[in-house]
Amino acid sequence: MPPAGIPEIVIDRLPLYVRALALLATNGQEIISSKELGEELGVTPAQIRKDLSYFGRFGKQGSGYNVAQLLDELREVLGLTQRWSMALLGVGRLGRAILSYGGFGSQQLHVAKAFDSDPAVIGTEIGGVVVEDVKNVAASLKALPVEIAIVAVPPSAAQPVIDELVAAGVRAILNYAPIAVRVPPGVRCRNVDPVVYLHAMTYYLKSDTRGSSDATALSREEAGHAFEL
Amino acid sequence: MPPAGIPEIVIDRLPLYVRALALLATNGQEIISSKELGEELGVTPAQIRKDLSYFGRFGKQGSGYNVAQLLDELREVLGLTQRWSMALLGVGRLGRAILSYGGFGSQQLHVAKAFDSDPAVIGTEIGGVVVEDVKNVAASLKALPVEIAIVAVPPSAAQPVIDELVAAGVRAILNYAPIAVRVPPGVRCRNVDPVVYLHAMTYYLKSDTRGSSDATALSREEAGHAFEL
């Protein structure tokens, strides 16, 4: 059982460790030093040791980490020893791409339900899921509850849909709608908007173009992985 | 010209301000207080005043912000007075969704070039862009340089493609490939992997399920917008 008060930034990094360790395991690597793992992830070995120290002792000083063992333990920490069912709200282009995405299954995630408001889409099967009428979210999630939802609806529909999901017991939401949405305490919402990420980058491109490279020199050191989260 | 040493976290928030202000402007709101804007964005009024203070004085104490003026000034800060051309690498399901995404144009962003390795896709037109052979990235970007690229290729192809983009002068990359990639100093890379975000949330769901709600009480306070970046 993980101790209380672990910084969110640490929890946010653990899936990156899991992703990297899974790849190493697939490639047959059995042992990795915090230095090597740090290079894989673009973080310092000290950071890795500090992050892992929240969850007890992994590996032995100097002998590196056992890849498979560390992977198993971190998956346990993240709750990935169970399979998580998700509901997808919005089956437009992005929703279709999400439904068809093959990468969830191996990650203990799967889209169990999909909802849309378009009569042309409702009832169709995509990625093995039959799209339901968004009007039936409450009833459908009462029959088969899910704790995680992916929201890929237009901005104007996002908040109402999220309110309904929360009322239906959803406690974790990945929101692709490009709008600031509200969730009550106890519900986690992660927003993903490529335009927001791109606009943060144009700031630096513009600054560089204007020759104020000093202004971004520091930030540049952190380029790449530092931007993952 | 913005001063040097502005924290990345502040730059990362500015696009959220722009997004919210643009919506307010569209809805005809002319003035907004830092309190209202904070509620829109899920940050404190003090945070907003502090963030904006890096870029000079906006609005007058007590009289709130002029929505259109603040929007214009923040767009200027972020380099959004010009239109940015982007290259898309990988025209699979996600790539198609990105090519067809209508939300870029109004945000001073547009996909000018798209590349793929699939002969069945090369030469086809999607979203007004004719897909080119990824083999021709270097020559194509030499003829028409872009500074921003969106990478939506399979994990194994990501690093080689990114190395080629960097060699071709790309300095900002939005990477959707679920793998840790390296970029040299001076190049910014933002990674977007829904599985990573979802796995960070399963940690809290699992912890709650196990009844260790205290462990996440603090984090919960920060739920929602705090997760935007």
Coordinates of C-alpha atoms in Angstrom, one line a residue:
Chain A
M1 CA 0.0 0.0 0.0
P2 CA 1.6 3.3 -1.1
P3 CA 2.2 5.8 1.6
A4 CA 0.1 9.0 1.8
G5 CA 1.2 12.4 0.3
I6 CA 3.1 11.2 -2.8
P7 CA 3.4 14.2 -5.1
E8 CA 1.3 14.0 -8.2
I9 CA 4.3 14.8 -10.3
V10 CA 5.8 11.5 -9.1
I11 CA 2.7 9.5 -9.8
D12 CA 2.6 11.2 -13.3
R13 CA 6.1 9.9 -14.0
L14 CA 5.5 6.3 -13.0
P15 CA 3.6 5.4 -16.2
L16 CA 6.6 6.6 -18.1
Y17 CA 8.8 4.2 -16.1
V18 CA 6.3 1.4 -16.8
R19 CA 6.2 2.2 -20.5
A20 CA 10.0 2.3 -20.8
L21 CA 10.5 -0.9 -18.6
A22 CA 7.9 -2.8 -20.7
L23 CA 9.9 -1.9 -23.8
L24 CA 13.2 -3.0 -22.2
A25 CA 11.6 -6.3 -21.0
T26 CA 10.2 -6.9 -24.6
N27 CA 13.8 -6.4 -25.8
G28 CA 15.0 -9.0 -23.4
Q29 CA 16.9 -6.6 -21.0
E30 CA 17.0 -8.1 -17.5
I31 CA 18.9 -5.5 -15.5
I32 CA 19.1 -1.7 -15.8
S33 CA 20.9 0.9 -13.8
S34 CA 19.2 4.1 -12.7
K35 CA 21.7 5.8 -15.0
E36 CA 20.6 3.8 -18.1
L37 CA 16.9 4.1 -17.1
G38 CA 17.4 7.9 -16.6
E39 CA 18.9 8.2 -20.1
E40 CA 15.9 6.2 -21.5
L41 CA 13.5 8.6 -19.8
G42 CA 15.4 11.9 -19.9
V43 CA 15.5 12.3 -16.2
T44 CA 18.4 12.1 -13.7
P45 CA 19.3 8.8 -12.0
A46 CA 18.8 10.7 -8.7
Q47 CA 15.3 11.6 -9.7
I48 CA 14.5 8.0 -10.5
R49 CA 15.9 6.8 -7.1
K50 CA 13.9 9.5 -5.4
D51 CA 10.7 8.7 -7.2
L52 CA 11.0 5.0 -6.5
S53 CA 11.9 5.6 -2.9
Y54 CA 8.3 6.6 -2.2
F55 CA 7.3 3.0 -2.8
G56 CA 10.0 1.1 -0.9
R57 CA 13.3 -0.2 -1.9
F58 CA 13.7 -1.4 -5.5
G59 CA 16.9 -3.1 -6.5
K60 CA 20.2 -3.2 -4.7
Q61 CA 22.7 -0.4 -4.5
G62 CA 25.1 -0.8 -7.4
S63 CA 23.5 -3.8 -8.9
G64 CA 20.8 -2.0 -10.8
Y65 CA 17.2 -2.8 -11.1
N66 CA 15.7 -6.1 -12.2
V67 CA 13.6 -4.9 -15.2
A68 CA 10.8 -7.5 -14.9
Q69 CA 10.5 -7.1 -11.1
L70 CA 10.5 -3.3 -11.1
L71 CA 7.9 -3.4 -13.9
D72 CA 5.7 -5.8 -12.0
E73 CA 6.0 -3.7 -8.8
L74 CA 5.3 -0.4 -10.5
R75 CA 2.3 -1.9 -12.3
E76 CA 1.0 -3.0 -8.9
V77 CA 1.5 0.5 -7.6
L78 CA -0.5 2.0 -10.5
G79 CA -3.3 -0.5 -10.2
L80 CA -2.5 -2.2 -13.4
T81 CA -2.9 -5.8 -12.0
Q82 CA -6.6 -5.3 -13.0
R83 CA -8.2 -4.5 -16.3
W84 CA -10.0 -1.1 -16.4
S85 CA -13.1 -0.6 -18.5
M86 CA -13.6 2.8 -20.0
A87 CA -16.5 4.6 -21.7
L88 CA -15.9 6.8 -24.8
L89 CA -18.1 9.8 -25.3
G90 CA -18.1 11.1 -28.8
V91 CA -17.4 8.9 -31.8
G92 CA -16.3 11.5 -34.4
R93 CA -13.0 11.3 -36.1
L94 CA -11.0 11.4 -32.9
G95 CA -13.4 9.0 -31.2
R96 CA -13.1 6.6 -34.0
A97 CA -9.3 6.7 -33.8
I98 CA -9.6 6.0 -30.1
L99 CA -12.0 3.1 -30.6
S100 CA -9.7 1.6 -33.2
Y101 CA -6.6 2.2 -31.2
G102 CA -4.9 -1.1 -30.6
G103 CA -2.7 0.0 -27.8
F104 CA -5.1 -0.1 -24.9
G105 CA -5.5 -3.8 -24.5
S106 CA -1.9 -4.6 -23.5
Q107 CA -2.1 -1.7 -21.0
Q108 CA -4.9 -3.1 -18.9
L109 CA -7.3 -0.6 -20.5
H110 CA -10.2 -1.2 -22.8
V111 CA -13.1 0.8 -24.2
A112 CA -16.2 -1.1 -23.0
K113 CA -18.8 1.4 -24.1
A114 CA -19.1 4.2 -26.7
F115 CA -21.7 6.9 -27.0
D116 CA -22.6 9.4 -29.6
S117 CA -25.6 11.6 -30.5
D118 CA -25.5 11.0 -34.3
P119 CA -28.3 8.6 -35.4
A120 CA -26.0 7.6 -38.3
V121 CA -23.4 6.4 -35.8
I122 CA -25.6 5.0 -33.0
G123 CA -25.9 1.2 -33.4
T124 CA -22.8 0.9 -35.6
E125 CA -19.9 -1.3 -34.4
I126 CA -16.4 0.2 -34.3
G127 CA -13.5 -1.6 -32.8
G128 CA -15.8 -4.3 -31.4
V129 CA -18.0 -1.8 -29.5
V130 CA -21.6 -1.0 -30.5
V131 CA -22.1 2.8 -30.3
E132 CA -25.0 3.7 -27.9
D133 CA -27.2 6.7 -27.8
V134 CA -25.6 9.4 -25.6
K135 CA -29.1 9.9 -24.2
N136 CA -28.8 6.5 -22.5
V137 CA -25.4 7.2 -20.7
A138 CA -27.0 7.1 -17.2
A139 CA -28.9 3.9 -17.7
S140 CA -26.1 2.2 -19.6
L141 CA -23.5 3.0 -16.9
K142 CA -25.9 2.0 -14.2
A143 CA -26.2 -1.4 -15.8
L144 CA -22.4 -1.7 -16.3
P145 CA -20.5 0.9 -14.3
V146 CA -17.1 2.2 -15.4
E147 CA -14.8 4.5 -13.5
I148 CA -12.9 5.9 -16.4
A149 CA -14.3 7.9 -19.4
I150 CA -12.7 9.4 -22.5
V151 CA -14.5 12.6 -23.7
A152 CA -14.1 13.4 -27.4
V153 CA -17.3 15.5 -27.9
P154 CA -17.5 19.1 -29.3
P155 CA -16.7 21.8 -26.7
S156 CA -20.3 22.8 -26.2
A157 CA -21.3 19.3 -25.3
A158 CA -18.3 18.6 -23.0
Q159 CA -19.5 20.0 -19.6
P160 CA -23.0 18.5 -19.8
V161 CA -21.6 15.1 -20.7
I162 CA -19.0 15.2 -18.0
D163 CA -21.6 16.2 -15.4
E164 CA -23.6 13.1 -16.5
L165 CA -20.6 10.9 -16.3
V166 CA -19.7 12.1 -12.8
A167 CA -23.3 11.5 -11.7
A168 CA -23.0 8.0 -13.1
G169 CA -20.0 7.3 -10.9
V170 CA -17.1 8.0 -13.3
R171 CA -14.1 9.2 -11.3
A172 CA -11.4 9.7 -13.9
I173 CA -11.9 11.6 -17.2
L174 CA -9.5 12.1 -20.1
N175 CA -11.0 15.2 -21.8
Y176 CA -10.1 15.9 -25.4
A177 CA -12.7 18.7 -25.8
P178 CA -10.8 22.0 -26.2
I179 CA -12.5 23.8 -23.3
A180 CA -12.0 24.2 -19.6
V181 CA -14.4 21.8 -17.8
R182 CA -15.2 21.5 -14.2
V183 CA -15.2 18.3 -12.1
P184 CA -16.1 18.0 -8.4
P185 CA -13.4 17.1 -5.8
G186 CA -12.8 13.4 -5.9
V187 CA -13.0 13.2 -9.7
R188 CA -9.9 13.5 -11.7
C189 CA -9.9 15.1 -15.1
R190 CA -6.9 15.3 -17.5
N191 CA -7.3 17.6 -20.4
V192 CA -5.6 17.0 -23.7
D193 CA -5.6 19.8 -26.3
P194 CA -3.0 19.8 -29.0
V195 CA -3.6 23.5 -29.8
V196 CA -2.7 24.4 -26.2
Y197 CA 0.6 22.4 -26.4
L198 CA 1.4 23.9 -29.8
H199 CA 0.7 27.5 -28.7
A200 CA 3.1 27.0 -25.8
M201 CA 5.7 26.0 -28.3
T202 CA 5.1 28.9 -30.7
Y203 CA 6.1 31.2 -27.8
Y204 CA 9.6 29.9 -27.9
L205 CA 9.8 29.7 -31.7
K206 CA 8.7 33.3 -31.9
S207 CA 11.1 34.4 -29.2
D208 CA 14.0 32.6 -31.0
T209 CA 13.0 34.2 -34.3
R210 CA 13.2 37.5 -32.5
G211 CA 16.7 36.6 -31.3
S212 CA 15.9 36.5 -27.6
S213 CA 17.3 33.0 -27.4
D214 CA 18.6 33.9 -23.9
A215 CA 15.0 34.1 -22.8
T216 CA 14.5 30.4 -23.6
A217 CA 18.0 29.1 -22.9
L218 CA 17.0 27.7 -19.6
S219 CA 13.8 26.2 -20.8
R220 CA 15.6 24.6 -23.7
E221 CA 17.7 22.5 -21.3
E222 CA 14.5 21.0 -20.2
A223 CA 13.3 20.3 -23.8
G224 CA 12.0 16.9 -24.8
H225 CA 11.0 14.6 -22.0
A226 CA 10.5 17.5 -19.5
F227 CA 7.5 18.2 -21.7
E228 CA 6.0 14.8 -21.3
L229 CA 3.7 15.8 -18.5
Chain B
M1 CA 9.3 41.6 -25.8
P2 CA 8.8 39.3 -22.9
P3 CA 11.6 39.3 -20.3
A4 CA 14.0 36.4 -19.9
G5 CA 13.5 33.5 -17.4
I6 CA 9.8 33.2 -17.5
P7 CA 8.9 29.8 -16.0
E8 CA 7.8 27.2 -18.5
I9 CA 4.7 26.5 -16.3
V10 CA 3.6 30.1 -16.9
I11 CA 4.1 29.8 -20.7
D12 CA 2.2 26.5 -20.6
R13 CA -0.8 28.3 -19.0
L14 CA -1.0 31.2 -21.4
P15 CA -2.6 29.2 -24.2
L16 CA -5.4 28.2 -21.7
Y17 CA -5.9 31.9 -21.0
V18 CA -6.1 32.6 -24.8
R19 CA -8.5 29.7 -25.2
A20 CA -10.8 30.9 -22.5
L21 CA -10.6 34.6 -23.5
A22 CA -11.4 33.7 -27.1
L23 CA -14.5 31.9 -26.0
L24 CA -15.5 34.8 -23.7
A25 CA -14.9 37.2 -26.7
T26 CA -17.0 35.0 -28.9
N27 CA -19.8 35.1 -26.3
G28 CA -19.6 38.9 -26.4
Q29 CA -18.1 39.5 -22.9
E30 CA -16.0 42.7 -22.9
I31 CA -14.7 42.8 -19.3
I32 CA -13.6 40.0 -16.9
S33 CA -12.2 40.1 -13.4
S34 CA -9.3 37.9 -12.4
K35 CA -11.8 36.2 -10.1
E36 CA -14.1 35.3 -13.0
L37 CA -11.2 34.3 -15.2
G38 CA -9.8 32.2 -12.4
E39 CA -13.1 30.4 -12.1
E40 CA -13.2 29.8 -15.8
L41 CA -9.7 28.3 -15.7
G42 CA -9.7 26.6 -12.3
V43 CA -6.8 28.7 -11.1
T44 CA -6.7 31.4 -8.4
P45 CA -7.0 35.1 -9.2
A46 CA -3.7 35.6 -7.6
Q47 CA -2.1 33.1 -9.9
I48 CA -3.6 34.8 -13.0
R49 CA -2.3 38.2 -11.8
K50 CA 1.1 36.7 -11.1
D51 CA 1.3 35.0 -14.5
L52 CA 0.3 38.1 -16.4
S53 CA 2.7 40.3 -14.4
Y54 CA 5.5 38.7 -16.3
F55 CA 4.3 40.4 -19.4
G56 CA 3.6 43.8 -18.1
R57 CA 0.5 45.4 -16.7
F58 CA -2.8 44.2 -18.0
G59 CA -6.0 45.9 -17.0
K60 CA -6.4 48.3 -14.1
Q61 CA -6.7 47.3 -10.4
G62 CA -10.4 46.7 -9.6
S63 CA -11.7 47.4 -13.1
G64 CA -11.0 43.9 -14.5
Y65 CA -9.5 42.9 -17.8
N66 CA -10.6 44.0 -21.2
V67 CA -11.2 40.6 -22.8
A68 CA -10.4 41.6 -26.4
Q69 CA -7.3 43.6 -25.4
L70 CA -5.9 40.9 -23.1
L71 CA -6.6 38.3 -25.8
D72 CA -4.7 40.3 -28.4
E73 CA -1.8 40.9 -26.0
L74 CA -1.5 37.3 -25.0
R75 CA -1.7 36.2 -28.7
E76 CA 1.1 38.6 -29.4
V77 CA 3.2 37.1 -26.5
L78 CA 2.6 33.6 -27.8
G79 CA 3.6 34.5 -31.4
L80 CA 0.0 34.0 -32.6
T81 CA 0.0 37.1 -34.8
Q82 CA 1.5 34.9 -37.5
R83 CA 0.3 31.7 -39.0
W84 CA 2.4 28.6 -38.3
S85 CA 2.8 25.8 -40.9
M86 CA 3.2 22.3 -39.5
A87 CA 4.2 19.0 -41.0
L88 CA 2.4 15.8 -40.0
L89 CA 4.3 12.6 -39.9
G90 CA 2.2 9.5 -40.1
V91 CA -1.2 9.4 -41.7
G92 CA -2.8 6.5 -39.9
R93 CA -6.1 6.7 -38.0
L94 CA -4.7 9.4 -35.6
G95 CA -2.9 11.2 -38.4
R96 CA -6.2 11.3 -40.4
A97 CA -8.1 12.7 -37.5
I98 CA -5.4 15.4 -37.1
L99 CA -5.4 16.2 -40.8
S100 CA -9.2 16.5 -40.8
Y101 CA -9.3 18.5 -37.5
G102 CA -11.0 21.8 -38.2
G103 CA -9.7 23.5 -35.1
F104 CA -6.2 24.5 -36.2
G105 CA -7.1 27.2 -38.7
S106 CA -8.6 29.6 -36.3
Q107 CA -5.6 29.1 -34.0
Q108 CA -3.0 30.3 -36.4
L109 CA -1.9 26.7 -37.1
H110 CA -2.2 24.7 -40.2
V111 CA -0.9 21.4 -41.5
A112 CA 1.0 22.3 -44.6
K113 CA 2.6 18.9 -45.3
A114 CA 1.8 15.3 -44.5
F115 CA 4.0 12.3 -44.8
D116 CA 3.5 8.5 -44.7
S117 CA 5.3 5.4 -45.7
D118 CA 2.2 3.5 -47.0
P119 CA 2.1 3.5 -50.8
A120 CA -1.7 3.2 -50.5
V121 CA -1.8 6.5 -48.6
I122 CA 1.0 8.4 -50.4
G123 CA -0.5 10.7 -53.1
T124 CA -4.0 10.8 -51.6
E125 CA -5.5 14.1 -50.5
I126 CA -6.8 14.4 -46.9
G127 CA -8.0 17.6 -45.5
G128 CA -6.7 19.5 -48.5
V129 CA -3.2 18.1 -48.1
V130 CA -1.6 15.6 -50.5
V131 CA 0.3 13.0 -48.5
E132 CA 4.0 12.7 -49.5
D133 CA 6.4 9.8 -49.2
V134 CA 8.2 9.9 -45.8
K135 CA 11.3 9.2 -47.8
N136 CA 11.2 12.7 -49.1
V137 CA 10.9 14.5 -45.8
A138 CA 14.3 16.2 -46.1
A139 CA 13.9 17.4 -49.6
S140 CA 10.3 18.5 -49.1
L141 CA 11.1 20.5 -45.9
K142 CA 14.1 22.0 -47.7
A143 CA 11.8 23.3 -50.4
L144 CA 9.2 24.5 -47.9
P145 CA 10.6 24.6 -44.4
V146 CA 8.3 24.3 -41.3
E147 CA 9.3 24.8 -37.7
I148 CA 6.6 22.6 -36.1
A149 CA 5.9 18.9 -36.7
I150 CA 3.3 16.5 -35.4
V151 CA 4.5 13.0 -35.1
A152 CA 1.9 10.2 -35.3
V153 CA 4.0 7.3 -36.5
P154 CA 4.4 3.9 -34.8
P155 CA 6.8 3.8 -31.8
S156 CA 9.6 2.1 -33.8
A157 CA 9.6 4.8 -36.4
A158 CA 9.4 7.8 -34.1
Q159 CA 13.0 8.5 -33.2
P160 CA 14.4 8.1 -36.8
V161 CA 11.6 10.4 -38.1
I162 CA 12.2 12.9 -35.4
D163 CA 16.0 12.9 -36.1
E164 CA 15.2 13.6 -39.7
L165 CA 12.8 16.4 -38.8
V166 CA 15.4 18.0 -36.5
A167 CA 18.0 17.8 -39.2
A168 CA 15.5 19.5 -41.6
G169 CA 15.2 22.4 -39.2
V170 CA 12.0 21.5 -37.2
R171 CA 12.3 23.0 -33.7
A172 CA 9.0 22.1 -32.1
I173 CA 7.5 18.6 -32.1
L174 CA 4.2 17.3 -30.8
N175 CA 4.9 13.5 -30.4
Y176 CA 2.0 11.1 -30.2
A177 CA 4.2 8.0 -30.6
P178 CA 4.0 6.2 -27.2
I179 CA 7.8 6.1 -26.7
A180 CA 10.4 8.2 -25.0
V181 CA 12.2 10.1 -27.8
R182 CA 15.3 12.3 -27.7
V183 CA 15.7 15.8 -29.1
P184 CA 18.8 18.0 -29.0
P185 CA 18.9 21.2 -26.9
G186 CA 17.1 24.0 -28.8
V187 CA 14.4 21.6 -30.0
R188 CA 11.2 21.3 -28.0
C189 CA 9.2 18.1 -27.9
R190 CA 5.9 17.6 -26.2
N191 CA 4.8 14.0 -25.8
V192 CA 1.2 13.1 -25.8
D193 CA 0.3 9.5 -24.7
P194 CA -3.3 8.8 -23.5
V195 CA -2.1 5.6 -21.9
V196 CA 0.4 7.5 -19.7
Y197 CA -2.4 9.9 -18.5
L198 CA -4.8 7.0 -17.9
H199 CA -2.3 5.0 -15.9
A200 CA -1.6 8.0 -13.7
M201 CA -5.3 8.1 -13.0
T202 CA -5.7 4.3 -12.3
Y203 CA -3.3 4.9 -9.4
Y204 CA -5.8 7.0 -7.6
L205 CA -8.8 4.9 -8.6
K206 CA -7.0 1.8 -7.2
S207 CA -5.9 3.7 -4.0
D208 CA -9.5 4.8 -3.5
T209 CA -10.8 1.3 -4.1
R210 CA -8.4 0.1 -1.4
G211 CA -9.9 2.7 0.9
S212 CA -6.7 4.8 1.2
S213 CA -8.6 7.9 0.3
D214 CA -6.5 9.9 2.6
A215 CA -3.5 9.2 0.4
T216 CA -5.2 11.1 -2.4
A217 CA -7.2 13.7 -0.5
L218 CA -4.6 16.4 -1.2
S219 CA -4.2 15.5 -4.9
R220 CA -8.0 15.5 -5.2
E221 CA -8.1 19.1 -4.3
E222 CA -6.0 19.7 -7.4
A223 CA -8.2 17.5 -9.6
G224 CA -9.5 18.8 -12.9
H225 CA -7.7 21.8 -14.3
A226 CA -4.6 21.1 -12.3
F227 CA -4.2 18.2 -14.6
E228 CA -4.4 20.3 -17.8
L229 CA -0.7 20.6 -18.1

